mmCIF file of C-alpha atoms in Angstrom:
data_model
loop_
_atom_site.group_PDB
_atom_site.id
_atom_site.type_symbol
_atom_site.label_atom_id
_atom_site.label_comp_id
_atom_site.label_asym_id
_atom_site.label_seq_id
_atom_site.Cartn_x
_atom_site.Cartn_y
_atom_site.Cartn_z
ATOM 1 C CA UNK A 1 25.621 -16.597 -1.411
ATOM 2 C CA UNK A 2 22.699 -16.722 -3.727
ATOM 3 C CA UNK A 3 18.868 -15.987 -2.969
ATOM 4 C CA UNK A 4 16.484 -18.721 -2.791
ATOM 5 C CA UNK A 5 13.697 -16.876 -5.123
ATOM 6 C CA UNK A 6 14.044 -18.111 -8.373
ATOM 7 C CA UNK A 7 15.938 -15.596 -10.661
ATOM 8 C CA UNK A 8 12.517 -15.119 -12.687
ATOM 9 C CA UNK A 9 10.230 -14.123 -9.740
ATOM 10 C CA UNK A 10 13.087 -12.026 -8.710
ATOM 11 C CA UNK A 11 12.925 -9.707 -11.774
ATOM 12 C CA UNK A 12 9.461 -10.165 -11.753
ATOM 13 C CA UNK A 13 9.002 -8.418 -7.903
ATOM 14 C CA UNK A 14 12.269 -6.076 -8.208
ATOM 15 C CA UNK A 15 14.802 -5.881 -11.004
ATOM 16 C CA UNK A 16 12.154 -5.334 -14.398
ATOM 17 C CA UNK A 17 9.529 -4.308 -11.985
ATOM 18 C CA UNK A 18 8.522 -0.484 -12.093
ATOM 19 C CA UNK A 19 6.016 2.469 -11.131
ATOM 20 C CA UNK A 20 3.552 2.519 -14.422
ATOM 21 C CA UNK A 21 2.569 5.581 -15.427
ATOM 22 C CA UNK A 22 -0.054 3.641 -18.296
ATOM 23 C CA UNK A 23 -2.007 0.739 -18.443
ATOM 24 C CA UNK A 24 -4.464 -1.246 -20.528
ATOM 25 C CA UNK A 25 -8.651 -1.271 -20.607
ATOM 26 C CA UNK A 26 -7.824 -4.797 -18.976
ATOM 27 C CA UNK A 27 -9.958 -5.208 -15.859
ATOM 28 C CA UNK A 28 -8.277 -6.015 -12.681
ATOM 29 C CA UNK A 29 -10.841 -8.317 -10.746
ATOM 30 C CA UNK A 30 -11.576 -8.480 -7.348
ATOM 31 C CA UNK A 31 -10.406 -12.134 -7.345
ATOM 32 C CA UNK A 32 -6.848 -10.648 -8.384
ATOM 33 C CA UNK A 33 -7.224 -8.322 -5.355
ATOM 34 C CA UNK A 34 -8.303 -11.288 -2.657
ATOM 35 C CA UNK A 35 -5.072 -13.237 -4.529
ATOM 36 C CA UNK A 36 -2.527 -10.301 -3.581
ATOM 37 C CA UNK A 37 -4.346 -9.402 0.166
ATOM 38 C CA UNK A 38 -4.408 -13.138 0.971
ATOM 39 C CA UNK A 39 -0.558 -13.334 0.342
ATOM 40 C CA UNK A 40 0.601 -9.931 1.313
ATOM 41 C CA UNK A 41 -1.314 -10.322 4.702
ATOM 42 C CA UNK A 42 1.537 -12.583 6.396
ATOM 43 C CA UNK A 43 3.652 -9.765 6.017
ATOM 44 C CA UNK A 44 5.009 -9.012 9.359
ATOM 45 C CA UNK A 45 3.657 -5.645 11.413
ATOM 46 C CA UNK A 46 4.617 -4.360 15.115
ATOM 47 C CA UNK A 47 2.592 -6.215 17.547
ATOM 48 C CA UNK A 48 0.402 -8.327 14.298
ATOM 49 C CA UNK A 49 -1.468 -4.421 14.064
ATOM 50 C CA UNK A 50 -2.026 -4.691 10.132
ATOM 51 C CA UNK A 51 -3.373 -0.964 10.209
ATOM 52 C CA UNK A 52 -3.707 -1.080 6.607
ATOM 53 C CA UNK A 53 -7.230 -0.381 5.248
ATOM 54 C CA UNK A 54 -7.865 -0.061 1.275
ATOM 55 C CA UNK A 55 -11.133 1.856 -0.624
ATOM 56 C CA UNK A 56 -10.715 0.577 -3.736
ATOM 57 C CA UNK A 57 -11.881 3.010 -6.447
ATOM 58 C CA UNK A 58 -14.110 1.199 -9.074
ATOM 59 C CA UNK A 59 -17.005 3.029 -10.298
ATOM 60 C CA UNK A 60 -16.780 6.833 -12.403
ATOM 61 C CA UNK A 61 -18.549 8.786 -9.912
ATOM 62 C CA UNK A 62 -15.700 7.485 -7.240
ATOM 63 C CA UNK A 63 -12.576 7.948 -9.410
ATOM 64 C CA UNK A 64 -14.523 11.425 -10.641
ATOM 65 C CA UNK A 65 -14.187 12.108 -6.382
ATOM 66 C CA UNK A 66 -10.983 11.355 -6.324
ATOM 67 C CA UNK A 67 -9.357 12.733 -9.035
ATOM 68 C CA UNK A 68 -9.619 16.134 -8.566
ATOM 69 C CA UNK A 69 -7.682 15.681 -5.216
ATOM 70 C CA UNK A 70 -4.365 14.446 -7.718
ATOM 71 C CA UNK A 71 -1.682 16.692 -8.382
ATOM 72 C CA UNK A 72 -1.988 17.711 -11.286
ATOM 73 C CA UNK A 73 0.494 15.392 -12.955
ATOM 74 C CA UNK A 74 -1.238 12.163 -11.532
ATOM 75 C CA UNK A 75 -4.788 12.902 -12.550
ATOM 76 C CA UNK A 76 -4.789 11.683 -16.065
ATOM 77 C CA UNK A 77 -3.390 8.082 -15.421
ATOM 78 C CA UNK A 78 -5.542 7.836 -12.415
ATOM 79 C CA UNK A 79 -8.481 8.954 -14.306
ATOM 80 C CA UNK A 80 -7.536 5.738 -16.989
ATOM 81 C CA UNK A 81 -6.045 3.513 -14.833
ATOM 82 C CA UNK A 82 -7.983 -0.200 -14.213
ATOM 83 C CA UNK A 83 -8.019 0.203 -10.517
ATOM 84 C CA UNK A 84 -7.164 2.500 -8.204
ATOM 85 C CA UNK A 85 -6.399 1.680 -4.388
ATOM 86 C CA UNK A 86 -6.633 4.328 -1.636
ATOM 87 C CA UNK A 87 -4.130 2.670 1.345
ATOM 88 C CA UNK A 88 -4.560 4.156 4.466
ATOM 89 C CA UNK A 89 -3.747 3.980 8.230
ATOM 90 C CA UNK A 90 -6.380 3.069 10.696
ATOM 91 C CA UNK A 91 -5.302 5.217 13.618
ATOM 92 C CA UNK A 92 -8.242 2.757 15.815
ATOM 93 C CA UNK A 93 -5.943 -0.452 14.929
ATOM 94 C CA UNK A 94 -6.041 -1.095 18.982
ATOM 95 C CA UNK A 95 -9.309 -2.529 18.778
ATOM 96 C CA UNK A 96 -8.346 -5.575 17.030
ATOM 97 C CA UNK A 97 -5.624 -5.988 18.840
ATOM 98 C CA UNK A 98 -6.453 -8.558 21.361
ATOM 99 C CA UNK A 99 -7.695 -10.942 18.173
ATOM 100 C CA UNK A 100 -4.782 -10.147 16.476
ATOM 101 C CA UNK A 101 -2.185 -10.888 19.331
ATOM 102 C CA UNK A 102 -3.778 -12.775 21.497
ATOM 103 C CA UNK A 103 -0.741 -14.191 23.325
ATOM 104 C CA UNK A 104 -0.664 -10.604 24.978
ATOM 105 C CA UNK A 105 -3.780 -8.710 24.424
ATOM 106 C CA UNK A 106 -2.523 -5.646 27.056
ATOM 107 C CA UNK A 107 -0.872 -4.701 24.827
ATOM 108 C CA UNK A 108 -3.500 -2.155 23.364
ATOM 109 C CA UNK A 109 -4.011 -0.460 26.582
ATOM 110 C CA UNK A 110 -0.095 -0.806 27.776
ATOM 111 C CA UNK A 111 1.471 0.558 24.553
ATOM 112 C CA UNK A 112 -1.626 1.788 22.415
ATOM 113 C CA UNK A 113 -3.718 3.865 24.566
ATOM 114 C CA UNK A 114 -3.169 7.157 23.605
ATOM 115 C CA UNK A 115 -4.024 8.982 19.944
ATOM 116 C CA UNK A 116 -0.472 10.093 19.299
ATOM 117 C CA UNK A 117 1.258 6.920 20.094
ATOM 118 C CA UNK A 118 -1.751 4.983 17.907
ATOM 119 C CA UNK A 119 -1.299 7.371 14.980
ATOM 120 C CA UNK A 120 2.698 6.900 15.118
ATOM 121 C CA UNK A 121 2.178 3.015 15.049
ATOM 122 C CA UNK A 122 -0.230 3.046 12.564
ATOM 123 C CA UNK A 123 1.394 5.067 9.874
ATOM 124 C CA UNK A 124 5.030 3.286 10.419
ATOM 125 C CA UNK A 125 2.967 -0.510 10.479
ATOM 126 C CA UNK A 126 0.501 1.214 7.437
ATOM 127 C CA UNK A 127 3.418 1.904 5.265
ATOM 128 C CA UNK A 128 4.989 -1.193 5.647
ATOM 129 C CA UNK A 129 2.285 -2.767 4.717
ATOM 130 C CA UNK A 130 1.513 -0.734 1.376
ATOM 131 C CA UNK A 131 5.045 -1.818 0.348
ATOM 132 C CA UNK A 132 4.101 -5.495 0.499
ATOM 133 C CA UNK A 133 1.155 -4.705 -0.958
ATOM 134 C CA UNK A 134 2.775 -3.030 -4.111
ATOM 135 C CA UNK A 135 4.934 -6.354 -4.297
ATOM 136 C CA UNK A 136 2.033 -8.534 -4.470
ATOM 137 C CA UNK A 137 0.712 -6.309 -6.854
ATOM 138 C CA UNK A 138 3.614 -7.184 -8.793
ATOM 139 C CA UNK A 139 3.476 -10.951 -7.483
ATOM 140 C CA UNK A 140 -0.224 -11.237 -9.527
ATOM 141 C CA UNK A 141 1.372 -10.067 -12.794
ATOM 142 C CA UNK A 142 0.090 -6.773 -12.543
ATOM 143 C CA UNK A 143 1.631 -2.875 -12.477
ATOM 144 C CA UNK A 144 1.469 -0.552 -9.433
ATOM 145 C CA UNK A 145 2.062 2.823 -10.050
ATOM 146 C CA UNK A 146 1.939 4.147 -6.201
ATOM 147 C CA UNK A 147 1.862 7.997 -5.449
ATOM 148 C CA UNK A 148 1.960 10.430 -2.667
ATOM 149 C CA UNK A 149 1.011 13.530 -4.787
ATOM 150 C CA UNK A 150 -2.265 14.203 -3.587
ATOM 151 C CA UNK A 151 -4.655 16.162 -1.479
ATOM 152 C CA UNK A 152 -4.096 14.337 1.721
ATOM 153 C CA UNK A 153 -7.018 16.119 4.003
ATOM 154 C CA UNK A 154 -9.375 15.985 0.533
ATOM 155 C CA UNK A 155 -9.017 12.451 0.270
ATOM 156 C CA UNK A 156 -9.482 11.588 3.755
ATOM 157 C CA UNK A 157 -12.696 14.174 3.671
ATOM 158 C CA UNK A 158 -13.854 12.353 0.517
ATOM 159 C CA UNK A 159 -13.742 8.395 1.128
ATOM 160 C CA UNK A 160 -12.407 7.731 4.877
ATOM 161 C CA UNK A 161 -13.446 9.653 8.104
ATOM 162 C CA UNK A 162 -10.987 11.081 11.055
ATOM 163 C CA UNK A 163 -9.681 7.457 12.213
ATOM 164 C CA UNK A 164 -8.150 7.028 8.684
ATOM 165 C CA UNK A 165 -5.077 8.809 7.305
ATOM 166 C CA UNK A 166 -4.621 8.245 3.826
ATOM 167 C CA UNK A 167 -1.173 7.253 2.574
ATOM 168 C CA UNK A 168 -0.558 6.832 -0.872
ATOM 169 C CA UNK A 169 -2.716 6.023 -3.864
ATOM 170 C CA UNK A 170 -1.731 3.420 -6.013
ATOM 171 C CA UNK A 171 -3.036 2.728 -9.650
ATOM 172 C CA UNK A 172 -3.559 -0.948 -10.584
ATOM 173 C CA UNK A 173 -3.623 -2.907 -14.127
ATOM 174 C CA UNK A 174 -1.704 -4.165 -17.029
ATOM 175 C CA UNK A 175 0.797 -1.513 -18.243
ATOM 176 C CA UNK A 176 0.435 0.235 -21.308
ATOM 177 C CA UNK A 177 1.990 1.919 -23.653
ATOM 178 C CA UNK A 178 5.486 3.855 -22.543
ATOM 179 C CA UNK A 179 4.497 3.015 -19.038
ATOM 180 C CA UNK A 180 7.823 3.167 -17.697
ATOM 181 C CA UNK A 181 9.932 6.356 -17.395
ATOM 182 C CA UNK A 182 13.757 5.738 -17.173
ATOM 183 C CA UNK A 183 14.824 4.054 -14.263
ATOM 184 C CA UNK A 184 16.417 6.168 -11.987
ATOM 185 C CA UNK A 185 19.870 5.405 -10.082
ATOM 186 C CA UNK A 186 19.906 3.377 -6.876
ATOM 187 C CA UNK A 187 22.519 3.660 -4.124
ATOM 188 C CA UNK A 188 25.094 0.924 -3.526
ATOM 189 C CA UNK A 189 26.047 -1.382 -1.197
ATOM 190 C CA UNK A 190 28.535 0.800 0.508
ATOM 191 C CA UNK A 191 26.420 3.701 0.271
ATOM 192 C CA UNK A 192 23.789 2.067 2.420
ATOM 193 C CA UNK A 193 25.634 -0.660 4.741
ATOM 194 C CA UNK A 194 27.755 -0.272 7.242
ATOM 195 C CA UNK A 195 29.216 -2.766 9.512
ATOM 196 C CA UNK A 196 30.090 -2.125 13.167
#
């Protein structure tokens, strides 16, 4: 059986798609960023949480903040990069809860009560979310180049407080020149599915 996406928007999203390690001067605009939240946010979370927040690093004194917190290998494209997104998990995602899923708001206080089981939520439901967020990225004709290699407590110090935990940091734009390394080698079918 075939998929439904057209072939095109298929490459597009996954098969030519990849991490950018350069882009272009070419501004990405905040109306590209409302394009790719209003179609990645019908992605589906636990419970309707979305625990995904975003600080989107525009100005130089920000991305001078940030940088600095970038292994050492990420700082450079970060520093030149269009946009950069800080995704994090809102570990207070209960409170919106009864808006969110209003057919059974108890659910905050039956299941979400606690810190711990809050912060496990939110960082599964978080991470999710960044990964349809990287695809709409892709959806608007633009180049993610997501990373993990980073200060962790320094970002979270420097641009959210102690009810965020920062994820990943993605880079935003046009890619550049030699923006892809090689593609690495994905497992198969058989490597990953099994049938019981």
């Amino acid at each position: 059986m075939s998929l439904v996406l057209d072939p095109a928007a298929q490459d597009l999203l996954f098969r030519e798609a990849r991490t950018a390690n350069t882009f272009t001067d070419e501004p990405v605009t905040d109306e590209q960023v409302q394009a790719i939240y209003d179609l990645v946010k019908f992605g589906p979370t636990a419970f309707n949480q979305t625990p995904l927040r975003i600080v989107l690093v525009r100005t130089p004194e920000a991305r001078e903040r940030l940088v600095p917190h970038l292994a050492e290998g990420n700082q450079a494209k970060t520093a030149a990069a269009p946009l950069v997104a800080i995704l994090a998990a809102d570990n207070e995602f209960h409170h919106e809860l009864p808006d969110l899923f209003p057919h059974f708001p108890q659910a905050r206080d039956i299941f979400f009560s606690t810190r711990p089981a809050r912060e496990s939520a939110a960082g599964l439901n978080a991470a999710l979310q960044a990964a349809y967020f990287i695809v709409g990225v892709r959806a608007a004709g633009l180049a993610a180049g997501p990373m993990t290699g980073f200060d962790h407590a320094g970002v979270q110090k420097e641009f959210l407080d102690d009810d965020h935990t920062p994820l990943m940091i993605v880079n935003i734009g046009k890619p550049g020149d030699d923006a892809w390394f090689p593609r690495s080698p994905r497992l198969s079918y058989d490597e990953v599915i099994t049938t019981v």
